[in-house]
PDB file of C-alpha atoms in Angstrom:
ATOM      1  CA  UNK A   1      95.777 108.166 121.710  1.00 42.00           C
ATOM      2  CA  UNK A   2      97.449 107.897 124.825  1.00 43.00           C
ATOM      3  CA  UNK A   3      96.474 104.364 126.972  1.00 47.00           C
ATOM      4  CA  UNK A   4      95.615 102.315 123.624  1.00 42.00           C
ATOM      5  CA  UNK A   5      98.099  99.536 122.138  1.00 44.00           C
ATOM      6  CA  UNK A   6     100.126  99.916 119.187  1.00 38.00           C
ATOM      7  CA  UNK A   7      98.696  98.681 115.401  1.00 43.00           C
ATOM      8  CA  UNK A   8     100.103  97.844 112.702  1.00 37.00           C
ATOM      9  CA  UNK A   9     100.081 101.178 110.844  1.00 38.00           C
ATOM     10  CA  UNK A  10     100.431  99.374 107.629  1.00 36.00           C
ATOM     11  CA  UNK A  11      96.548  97.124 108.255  1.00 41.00           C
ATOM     12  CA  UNK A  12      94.251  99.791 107.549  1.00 40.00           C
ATOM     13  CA  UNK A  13      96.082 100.853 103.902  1.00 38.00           C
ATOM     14  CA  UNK A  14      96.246  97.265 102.905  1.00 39.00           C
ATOM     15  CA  UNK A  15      92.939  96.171 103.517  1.00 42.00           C
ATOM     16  CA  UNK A  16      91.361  95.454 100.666  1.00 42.00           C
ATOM     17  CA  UNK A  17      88.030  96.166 100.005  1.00 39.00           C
ATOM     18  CA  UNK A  18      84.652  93.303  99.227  1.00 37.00           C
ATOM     19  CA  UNK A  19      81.345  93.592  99.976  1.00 42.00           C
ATOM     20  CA  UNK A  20      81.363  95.328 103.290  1.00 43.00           C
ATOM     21  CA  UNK A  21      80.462  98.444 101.698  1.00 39.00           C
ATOM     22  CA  UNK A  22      76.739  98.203 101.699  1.00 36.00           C
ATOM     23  CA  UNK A  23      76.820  96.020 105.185  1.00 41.00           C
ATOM     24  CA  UNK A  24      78.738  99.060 106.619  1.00 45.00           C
ATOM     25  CA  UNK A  25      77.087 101.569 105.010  1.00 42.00           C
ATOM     26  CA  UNK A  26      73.264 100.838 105.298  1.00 40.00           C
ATOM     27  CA  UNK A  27      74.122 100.630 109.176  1.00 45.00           C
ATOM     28  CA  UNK A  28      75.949 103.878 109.292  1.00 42.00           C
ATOM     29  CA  UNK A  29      73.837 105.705 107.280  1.00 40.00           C
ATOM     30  CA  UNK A  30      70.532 104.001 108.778  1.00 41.00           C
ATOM     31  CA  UNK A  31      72.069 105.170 112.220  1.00 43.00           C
ATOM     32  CA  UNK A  32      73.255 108.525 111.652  1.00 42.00           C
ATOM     33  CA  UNK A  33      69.869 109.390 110.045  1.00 41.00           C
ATOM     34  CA  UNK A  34      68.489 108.717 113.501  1.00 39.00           C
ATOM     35  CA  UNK A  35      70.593 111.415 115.217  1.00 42.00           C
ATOM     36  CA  UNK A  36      72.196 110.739 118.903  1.00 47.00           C
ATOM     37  CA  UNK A  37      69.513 111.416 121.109  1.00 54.00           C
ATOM     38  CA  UNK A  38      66.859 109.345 119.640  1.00 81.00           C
ATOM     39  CA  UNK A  39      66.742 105.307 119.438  1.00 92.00           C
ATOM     40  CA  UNK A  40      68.569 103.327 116.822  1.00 95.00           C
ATOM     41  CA  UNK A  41      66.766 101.244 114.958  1.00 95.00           C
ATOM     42  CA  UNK A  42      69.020  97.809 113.680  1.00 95.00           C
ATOM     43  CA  UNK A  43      67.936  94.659 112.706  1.00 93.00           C
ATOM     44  CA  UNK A  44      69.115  92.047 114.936  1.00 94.00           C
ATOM     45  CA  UNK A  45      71.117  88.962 113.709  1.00 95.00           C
ATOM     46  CA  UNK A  46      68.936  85.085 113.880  1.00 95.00           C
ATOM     47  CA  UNK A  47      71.324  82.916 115.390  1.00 97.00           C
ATOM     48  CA  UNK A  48      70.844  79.574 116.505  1.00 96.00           C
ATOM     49  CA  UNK A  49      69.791  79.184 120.055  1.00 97.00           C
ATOM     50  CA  UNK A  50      73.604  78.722 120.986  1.00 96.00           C
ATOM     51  CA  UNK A  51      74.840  81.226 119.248  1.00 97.00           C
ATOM     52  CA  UNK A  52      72.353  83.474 120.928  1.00 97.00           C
ATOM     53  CA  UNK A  53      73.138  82.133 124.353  1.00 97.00           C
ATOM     54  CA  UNK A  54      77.059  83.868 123.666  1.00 97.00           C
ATOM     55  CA  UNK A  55      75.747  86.527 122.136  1.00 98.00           C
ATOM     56  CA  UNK A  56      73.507  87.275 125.718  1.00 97.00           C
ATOM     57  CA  UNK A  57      76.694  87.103 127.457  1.00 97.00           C
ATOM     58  CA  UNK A  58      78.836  89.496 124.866  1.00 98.00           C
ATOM     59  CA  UNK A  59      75.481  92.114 125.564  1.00 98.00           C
ATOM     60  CA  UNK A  60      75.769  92.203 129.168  1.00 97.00           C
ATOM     61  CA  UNK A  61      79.128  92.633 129.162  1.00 98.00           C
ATOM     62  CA  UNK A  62      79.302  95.681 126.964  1.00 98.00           C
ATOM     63  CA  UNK A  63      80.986  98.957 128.017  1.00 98.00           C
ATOM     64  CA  UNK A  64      78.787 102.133 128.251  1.00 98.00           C
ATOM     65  CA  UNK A  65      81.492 103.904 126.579  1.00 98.00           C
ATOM     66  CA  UNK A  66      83.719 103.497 123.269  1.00 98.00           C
ATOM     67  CA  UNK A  67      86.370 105.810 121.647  1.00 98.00           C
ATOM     68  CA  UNK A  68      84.617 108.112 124.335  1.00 97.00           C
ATOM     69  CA  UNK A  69      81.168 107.889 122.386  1.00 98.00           C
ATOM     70  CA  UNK A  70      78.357 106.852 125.104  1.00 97.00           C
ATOM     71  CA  UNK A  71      76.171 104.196 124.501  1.00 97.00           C
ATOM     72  CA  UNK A  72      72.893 104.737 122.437  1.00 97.00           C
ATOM     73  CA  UNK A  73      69.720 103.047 122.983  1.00 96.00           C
ATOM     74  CA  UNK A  74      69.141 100.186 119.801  1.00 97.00           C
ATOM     75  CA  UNK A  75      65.772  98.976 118.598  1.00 96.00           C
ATOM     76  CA  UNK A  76      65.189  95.414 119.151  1.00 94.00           C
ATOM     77  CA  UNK A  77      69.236  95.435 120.354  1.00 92.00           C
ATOM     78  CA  UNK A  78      68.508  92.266 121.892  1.00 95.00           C
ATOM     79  CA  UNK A  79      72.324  91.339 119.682  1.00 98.00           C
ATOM     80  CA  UNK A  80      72.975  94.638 118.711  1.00 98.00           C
ATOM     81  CA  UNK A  81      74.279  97.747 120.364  1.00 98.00           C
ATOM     82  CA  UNK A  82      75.204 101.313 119.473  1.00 98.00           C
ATOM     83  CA  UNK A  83      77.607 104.014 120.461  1.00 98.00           C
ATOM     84  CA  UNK A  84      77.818 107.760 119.423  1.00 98.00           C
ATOM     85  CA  UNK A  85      77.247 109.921 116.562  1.00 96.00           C
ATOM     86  CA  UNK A  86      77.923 108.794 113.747  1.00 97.00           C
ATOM     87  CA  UNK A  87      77.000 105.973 115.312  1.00 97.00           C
ATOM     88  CA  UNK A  88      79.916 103.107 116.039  1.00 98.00           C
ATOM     89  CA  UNK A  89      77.594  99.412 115.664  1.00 98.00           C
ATOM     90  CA  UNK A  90      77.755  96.003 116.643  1.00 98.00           C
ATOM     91  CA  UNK A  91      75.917  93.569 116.191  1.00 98.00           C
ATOM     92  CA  UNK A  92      76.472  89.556 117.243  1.00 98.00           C
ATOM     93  CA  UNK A  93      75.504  86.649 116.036  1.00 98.00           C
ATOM     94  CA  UNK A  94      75.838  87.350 112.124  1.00 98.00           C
ATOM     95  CA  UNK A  95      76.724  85.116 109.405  1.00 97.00           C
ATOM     96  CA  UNK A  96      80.517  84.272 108.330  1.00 95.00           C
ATOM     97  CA  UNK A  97      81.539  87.424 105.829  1.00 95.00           C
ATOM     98  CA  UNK A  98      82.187  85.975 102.409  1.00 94.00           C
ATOM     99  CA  UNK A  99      85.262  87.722 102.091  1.00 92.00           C
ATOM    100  CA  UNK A 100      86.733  85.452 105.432  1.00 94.00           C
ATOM    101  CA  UNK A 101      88.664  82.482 104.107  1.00 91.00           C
ATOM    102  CA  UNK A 102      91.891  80.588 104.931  1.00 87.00           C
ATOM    103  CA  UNK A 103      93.923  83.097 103.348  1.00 90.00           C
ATOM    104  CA  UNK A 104      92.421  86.064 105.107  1.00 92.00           C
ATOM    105  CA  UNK A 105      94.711  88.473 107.151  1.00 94.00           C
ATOM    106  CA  UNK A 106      93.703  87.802 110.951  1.00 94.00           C
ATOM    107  CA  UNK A 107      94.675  91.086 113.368  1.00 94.00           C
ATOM    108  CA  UNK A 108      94.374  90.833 117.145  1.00 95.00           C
ATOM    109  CA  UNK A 109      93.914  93.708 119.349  1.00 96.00           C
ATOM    110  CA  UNK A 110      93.847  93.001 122.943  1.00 95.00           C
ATOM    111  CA  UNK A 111      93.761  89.107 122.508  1.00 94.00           C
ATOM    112  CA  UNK A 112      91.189  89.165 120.343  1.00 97.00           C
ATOM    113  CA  UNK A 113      90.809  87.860 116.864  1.00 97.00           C
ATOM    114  CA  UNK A 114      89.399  90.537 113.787  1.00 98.00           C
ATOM    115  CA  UNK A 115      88.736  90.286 110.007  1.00 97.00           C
ATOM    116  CA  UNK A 116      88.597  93.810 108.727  1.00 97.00           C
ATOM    117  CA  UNK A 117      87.195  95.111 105.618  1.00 96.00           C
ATOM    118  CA  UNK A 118      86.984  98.663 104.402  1.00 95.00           C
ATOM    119  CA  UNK A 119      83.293  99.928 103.726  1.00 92.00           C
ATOM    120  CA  UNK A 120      81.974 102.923 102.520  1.00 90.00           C
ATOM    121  CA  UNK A 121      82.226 105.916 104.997  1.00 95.00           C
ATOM    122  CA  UNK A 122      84.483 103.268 107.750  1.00 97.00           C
ATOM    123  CA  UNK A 123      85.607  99.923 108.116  1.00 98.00           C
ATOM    124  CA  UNK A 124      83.954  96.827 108.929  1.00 97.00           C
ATOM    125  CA  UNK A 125      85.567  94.577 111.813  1.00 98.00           C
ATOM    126  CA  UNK A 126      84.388  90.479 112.405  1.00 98.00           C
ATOM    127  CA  UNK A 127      86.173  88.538 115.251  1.00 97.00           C
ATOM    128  CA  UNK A 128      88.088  85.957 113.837  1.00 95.00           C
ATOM    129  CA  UNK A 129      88.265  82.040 116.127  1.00 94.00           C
ATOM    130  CA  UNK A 130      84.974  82.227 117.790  1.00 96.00           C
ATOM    131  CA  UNK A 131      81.614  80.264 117.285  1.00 95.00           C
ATOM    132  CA  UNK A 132      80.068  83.959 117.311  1.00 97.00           C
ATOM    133  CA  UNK A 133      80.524  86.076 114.873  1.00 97.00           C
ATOM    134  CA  UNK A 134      80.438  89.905 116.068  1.00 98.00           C
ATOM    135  CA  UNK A 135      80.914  92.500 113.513  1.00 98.00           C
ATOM    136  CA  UNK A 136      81.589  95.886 114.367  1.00 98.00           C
ATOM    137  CA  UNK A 137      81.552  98.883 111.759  1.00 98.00           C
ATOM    138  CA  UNK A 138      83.080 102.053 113.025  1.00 98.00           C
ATOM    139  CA  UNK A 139      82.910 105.270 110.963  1.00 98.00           C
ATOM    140  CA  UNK A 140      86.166 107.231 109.297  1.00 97.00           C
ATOM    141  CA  UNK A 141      85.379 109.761 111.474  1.00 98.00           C
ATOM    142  CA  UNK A 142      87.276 107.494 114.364  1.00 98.00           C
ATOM    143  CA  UNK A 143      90.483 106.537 112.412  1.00 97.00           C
ATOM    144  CA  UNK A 144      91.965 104.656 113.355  1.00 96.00           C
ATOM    145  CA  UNK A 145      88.781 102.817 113.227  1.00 97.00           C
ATOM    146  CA  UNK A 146      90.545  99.473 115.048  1.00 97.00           C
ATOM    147  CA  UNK A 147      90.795 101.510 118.078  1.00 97.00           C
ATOM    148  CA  UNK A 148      87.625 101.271 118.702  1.00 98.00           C
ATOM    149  CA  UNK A 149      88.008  97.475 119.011  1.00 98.00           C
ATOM    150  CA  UNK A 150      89.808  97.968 122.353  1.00 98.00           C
ATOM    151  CA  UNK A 151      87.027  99.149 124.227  1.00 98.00           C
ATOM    152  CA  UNK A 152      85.454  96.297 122.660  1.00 98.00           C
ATOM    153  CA  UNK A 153      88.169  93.426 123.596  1.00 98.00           C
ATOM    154  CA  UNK A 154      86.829  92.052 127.377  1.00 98.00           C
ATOM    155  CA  UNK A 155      83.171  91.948 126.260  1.00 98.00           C
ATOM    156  CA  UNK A 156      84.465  89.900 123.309  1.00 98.00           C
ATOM    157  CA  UNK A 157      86.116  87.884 125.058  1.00 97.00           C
ATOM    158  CA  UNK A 158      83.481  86.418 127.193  1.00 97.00           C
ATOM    159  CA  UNK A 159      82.651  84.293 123.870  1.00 97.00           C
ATOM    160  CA  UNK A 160      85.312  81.941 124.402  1.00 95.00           C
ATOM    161  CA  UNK A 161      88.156  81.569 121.569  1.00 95.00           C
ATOM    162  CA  UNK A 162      87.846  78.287 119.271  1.00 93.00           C
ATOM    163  CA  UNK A 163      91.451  79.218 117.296  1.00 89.00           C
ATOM    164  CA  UNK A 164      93.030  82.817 118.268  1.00 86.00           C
ATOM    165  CA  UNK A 165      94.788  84.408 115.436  1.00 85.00           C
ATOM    166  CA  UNK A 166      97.680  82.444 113.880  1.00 67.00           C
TER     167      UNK A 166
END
């Protein structure tokens, strides 16, 4: 795509694969069901009331547009928005992935931070250095899924960085 950065072509085939799958797809599939024109329904993540006070800034600071999908209206998506059809998700505030350890591969796209994990139907993406966790599953249908996570970058980003990618 013409405008985005260059990735490592080699991170999406050597991503191995943990428990993403039903994460991923339960939102995909939960989402698609719901079809573009109506509301998406997605639970939102319980953070603790700092936590939630990044996460207010990350949702205000959200693009109406990614990997030229518009944005969807999300039921409570008080932490959680939407974009497209299938339907691209994030969601901030959620819990450490148990696959994220030391030893984990860190990316960075755009100066931010991301953990990725293959899922059923897409990938799974969690920033990587910040006290929020945002995870953000994007559907095959976008490959190269991480692209998505460029439109994402500056909304990220107002959740300031505890250790960028090493």
């Amino acid at each position: 795509m013409p405008g985005r950065p260059h990735l490592r072509p080699s991170i999406l085939r050597r991503l191995p694969h943990y428990g993403a799958a039903v994460v991923l797809g339960a939102s995909l599939v939960l989402a698609s069901a719901i079809g573009c024109s109506r509301t998406v329904t997605m639970a939102d993540a319980n953070p603790s009331a700092a936590v939630r006070a990044q996460c207010a800034a990350l949702m205000g600071a959200l693009p109406e547009i990614v990997l030229d999908q518009h944005r969807r209206t999300v039921d409570p998506g008080q932490l959680s928005a939407a974009w497209g059809d299938p339907t691209i998700t994030l969601k901030c505030g959620v819990d450490k992935p148990p696959g994220l350890g030391a030893e984990s591969e860190c990316f960075e796209v755009n100066g931010v931070g991301w953990f990725a994990e293959e899922a059923e139907g897409g990938y799974l993406f969690t920033t990587i250095g910040r006290p929020a966790y945002v995870q953000v599953g994007v559907p095959s249908k976008y490959a190269p899924e991480a692209h998505a996570l460029v439109d994402l970058a500056e909304a990220v980003k107002t959740i300031p960085v505890k250790q960028p990618c090493l």
